[in-house]
Amino acid sequence: MVELKTDQSIEQMRAAGRVVAHALAAVREAARVGLSLAELDTVARAVLREAGAASPFLGYRPKFAPVPFPAVICASVNDAIVHGIPGPYRLRDGDLVSIDCGARLGGWVGDAAVTFTVGRPRPADLRLIETAEAALAAGIAAAVPGNRIGDIAHAVGTVCRAAGYGVPDGFGGHGIGRRMHEDPGVPNEGPPGRGMKLRPGMVLAIEPMLTAGGTDDYTCDGDGWTLRTTDGSRAAHAEHTVAITADGPRILTAP
């Protein structure tokens, strides 16, 4: 069931989205060679605490997970696609880092992700990031009343495939509101003109995930959370929480 949000509810979600944007910016600014992923999680926790926000990630346990998620960010490095658990790993020169973060404020949730490099970037990584961001922008542009979920999926997938990248099978975006994951699902690939019709008041988390090697397959680490490319190629993840409005898409997790 899809809950249509009121204008007031969307404003409250925007407040949560600002916290997410601030947390991601703080983590990105702090990231440097030698810093551990656990220390990046500490940075994000401080931002949430200062804003009076809670984490929808911390303690989250979907059916597939053997244990609750133990952090407020997902930190996925190099060949990790999504859901990386921040731990003792220390960042190295040239690492490709994806950070996913959420915030719950006033009963409403925001969710976003960004990928960046640490130290000297590889040109191939910069192209991967650029494509992830372009795929996200294309998905957002398709998020208008009268379109369908399939139009977002098609827009995202077209950008990814045109660049020769893989799209992890079965993963994509989702509805969002009082809970982090709500209906409907938002695939990262599919035929246009299919699926639920978009209406003002719907709020979606749109999140392309790309693998540089071009394969859609992945494996899961022993932690039950971290997804990795099967060929060892690098991955990128970009995400925004987006409200469907009569005036066009509104990005609620923009800085």
XYZ file of C-alpha atoms in Angstrom:
255
model
C 0.000 0.000 0.000
C 1.337 3.429 -0.983
C 0.802 6.363 1.376
C 0.449 9.718 -0.365
C 2.150 12.393 1.699
C 0.656 15.807 2.345
C 2.595 18.999 1.651
C 3.221 19.286 5.393
C 4.542 15.730 5.571
C 6.866 16.380 2.632
C 8.233 19.436 4.437
C 8.926 17.249 7.467
C 10.654 14.717 5.242
C 12.717 17.549 3.807
C 13.919 18.322 7.356
C 15.046 14.696 7.732
C 16.611 14.880 4.275
C 18.706 17.886 5.248
C 20.145 15.912 8.146
C 21.096 13.122 5.733
C 22.728 15.623 3.382
C 24.724 17.138 6.248
C 25.843 13.702 7.444
C 27.005 12.660 3.983
C 28.860 15.931 3.513
C 30.563 15.562 6.890
C 31.620 11.984 6.148
C 32.951 12.934 2.733
C 34.913 15.829 4.185
C 36.389 13.629 6.929
C 37.364 10.759 4.621
C 41.116 10.588 4.089
C 43.859 8.035 3.756
C 44.378 6.228 7.066
C 40.935 6.897 8.540
C 38.873 3.828 9.405
C 35.348 3.189 8.204
C 34.268 2.952 11.849
C 35.561 6.492 12.368
C 33.434 7.666 9.431
C 30.435 6.093 11.136
C 31.292 8.084 14.263
C 31.257 11.288 12.190
C 27.766 10.514 10.891
C 26.516 9.601 14.372
C 27.618 13.012 15.636
C 25.648 14.801 12.901
C 22.501 12.807 13.668
C 22.877 13.378 17.407
C 23.353 17.131 17.004
C 20.216 17.332 14.848
C 18.173 15.296 17.315
C 17.673 12.612 14.662
C 17.723 8.827 14.927
C 19.165 6.321 12.460
C 16.809 4.030 10.522
C 19.869 1.897 9.674
C 21.036 1.142 13.217
C 19.429 -2.086 14.405
C 17.593 -2.631 11.116
C 17.122 -6.333 10.373
C 15.298 -7.389 7.203
C 14.494 -11.050 6.607
C 17.732 -11.778 4.729
C 20.014 -10.441 7.469
C 21.506 -12.796 10.080
C 22.104 -9.898 12.477
C 20.773 -6.339 12.900
C 22.777 -3.693 11.074
C 25.290 -2.294 13.593
C 25.952 1.208 12.230
C 24.322 4.426 11.020
C 26.009 4.358 7.598
C 26.689 1.706 5.012
C 30.311 2.056 3.893
C 31.118 0.080 0.739
C 34.674 0.225 -0.593
C 35.966 -0.657 -4.077
C 34.317 -3.965 -5.103
C 31.632 -3.679 -2.409
C 28.388 -2.581 -4.045
C 26.116 -1.765 -1.093
C 25.441 -2.549 2.588
C 29.069 -2.530 3.689
C 29.450 -2.583 7.489
C 31.869 0.124 8.692
C 34.652 -1.516 10.686
C 38.427 -1.341 11.199
C 39.367 -1.103 7.503
C 41.488 2.009 6.966
C 41.125 3.990 3.777
C 43.920 3.753 1.220
C 45.045 6.042 -1.555
C 42.768 5.565 -4.564
C 39.917 3.845 -2.735
C 36.410 4.182 -4.168
C 33.935 4.704 -1.324
C 30.131 4.575 -1.332
C 28.353 5.931 1.747
C 24.645 5.365 2.322
C 22.963 7.184 5.217
C 19.487 7.708 6.610
C 17.888 9.868 9.282
C 14.573 9.745 11.138
C 13.342 13.105 12.382
C 9.865 13.909 13.663
C 8.677 10.465 12.624
C 9.790 10.842 8.985
C 12.761 9.314 7.164
C 15.279 10.527 4.600
C 17.738 8.265 2.742
C 20.576 9.079 0.338
C 23.932 7.812 -0.874
C 27.051 9.192 -2.514
C 30.215 7.696 -4.005
C 33.598 9.426 -3.958
C 37.310 8.698 -4.184
C 39.980 9.038 -1.512
C 43.425 10.350 -2.427
C 44.437 10.166 -6.077
C 41.411 9.127 -8.149
C 41.488 6.617 -10.977
C 39.999 8.009 -14.206
C 37.863 4.866 -14.522
C 36.413 5.489 -11.053
C 35.557 9.086 -11.909
C 33.702 7.879 -15.002
C 31.827 5.314 -12.917
C 30.790 7.979 -10.388
C 29.772 10.381 -13.149
C 27.575 7.713 -14.722
C 25.958 6.813 -11.393
C 25.085 10.458 -10.843
C 23.804 10.804 -14.419
C 21.637 7.699 -13.973
C 20.234 9.154 -10.755
C 19.503 12.471 -12.483
C 17.736 10.632 -15.323
C 15.628 8.673 -12.850
C 14.687 11.831 -10.980
C 13.748 13.597 -14.227
C 11.322 10.764 -14.980
C 9.672 11.050 -11.550
C 6.719 13.187 -12.646
C 2.954 12.727 -12.259
C 1.481 10.585 -15.021
C 4.657 8.598 -15.600
C 5.034 5.113 -14.194
C 7.604 3.335 -12.039
C 8.857 1.650 -15.203
C 9.737 5.037 -16.675
C 12.112 5.691 -13.777
C 13.593 2.198 -14.086
C 14.049 2.584 -17.836
C 15.718 5.986 -17.466
C 18.184 4.688 -14.872
C 18.987 1.455 -16.695
C 19.447 3.139 -20.066
C 22.202 5.398 -18.721
C 23.960 2.513 -16.950
C 23.849 0.115 -19.904
C 24.879 2.751 -22.444
C 28.096 3.207 -20.476
C 28.730 -0.533 -20.424
C 28.134 -1.045 -16.705
C 26.340 -3.801 -14.847
C 23.163 -3.317 -12.811
C 23.001 -5.672 -9.797
C 20.066 -7.984 -10.298
C 17.114 -7.517 -7.974
C 18.275 -4.341 -6.225
C 16.870 -0.844 -6.606
C 15.017 1.947 -4.890
C 11.860 2.019 -2.807
C 9.063 4.069 -1.385
C 9.918 5.936 1.799
C 8.043 7.866 4.475
C 7.473 6.948 8.089
C 9.474 3.805 7.389
C 12.698 3.533 5.433
C 11.336 0.895 3.058
C 7.783 1.287 1.832
C 5.900 0.420 -1.348
C 6.471 0.662 -4.228
C 9.763 -0.910 -5.262
C 11.724 1.127 -7.819
C 13.852 -1.117 -10.074
C 17.031 0.159 -11.708
C 16.098 -1.348 -15.048
C 12.943 -2.282 -16.912
C 10.530 -1.396 -19.713
C 8.965 2.068 -19.764
C 5.250 2.610 -19.349
C 4.867 -0.255 -16.879
C 4.121 -0.405 -13.189
C 2.364 1.915 -10.780
C 1.385 5.358 -12.027
C 3.174 8.216 -10.279
C 0.966 10.631 -8.350
C 1.659 13.812 -6.365
C 2.398 12.897 -2.770
C 4.399 9.775 -3.555
C 7.940 9.836 -2.165
C 10.598 7.522 -3.574
C 14.207 6.700 -2.862
C 15.815 6.375 -6.294
C 19.203 4.640 -6.141
C 21.243 3.431 -9.105
C 23.930 0.831 -8.349
C 26.561 0.223 -11.036
C 29.335 -2.330 -11.456
C 32.310 -1.448 -13.620
C 32.840 -4.983 -14.938
C 29.437 -5.062 -16.608
C 28.126 -8.106 -14.752
C 24.841 -8.094 -12.837
C 25.929 -10.861 -10.464
C 27.085 -10.349 -6.898
C 28.115 -12.286 -3.830
C 27.419 -11.657 -0.153
C 30.139 -11.559 2.505
C 30.030 -13.757 5.556
C 28.621 -10.813 7.537
C 25.330 -11.380 5.726
C 25.174 -7.770 4.573
C 27.988 -6.657 2.264
C 27.340 -7.289 -1.433
C 30.361 -7.510 -3.759
C 30.942 -7.834 -7.476
C 31.739 -11.380 -8.540
C 34.566 -10.293 -10.837
C 36.284 -7.962 -8.361
C 35.419 -4.857 -10.391
C 34.520 -1.631 -8.635
C 31.033 -0.367 -7.930
C 29.239 2.929 -7.348
C 25.962 3.887 -5.666
C 24.018 7.160 -5.823
C 20.692 7.907 -4.145
C 18.250 10.682 -3.300
C 14.852 10.783 -1.616
C 12.486 12.403 -4.128
C 8.921 13.682 -3.748
C 6.542 13.543 -6.708
C 4.787 16.908 -6.915
C 2.543 18.699 -9.381
C 5.467 21.035 -10.060
C 7.895 18.212 -10.811
C 10.283 16.107 -8.733
C 11.561 17.611 -5.493
C 14.818 16.270 -4.084
C 14.389 16.065 -0.310
C 17.978 15.005 0.461
C 19.690 17.771 -1.501
C 22.307 19.766 0.451
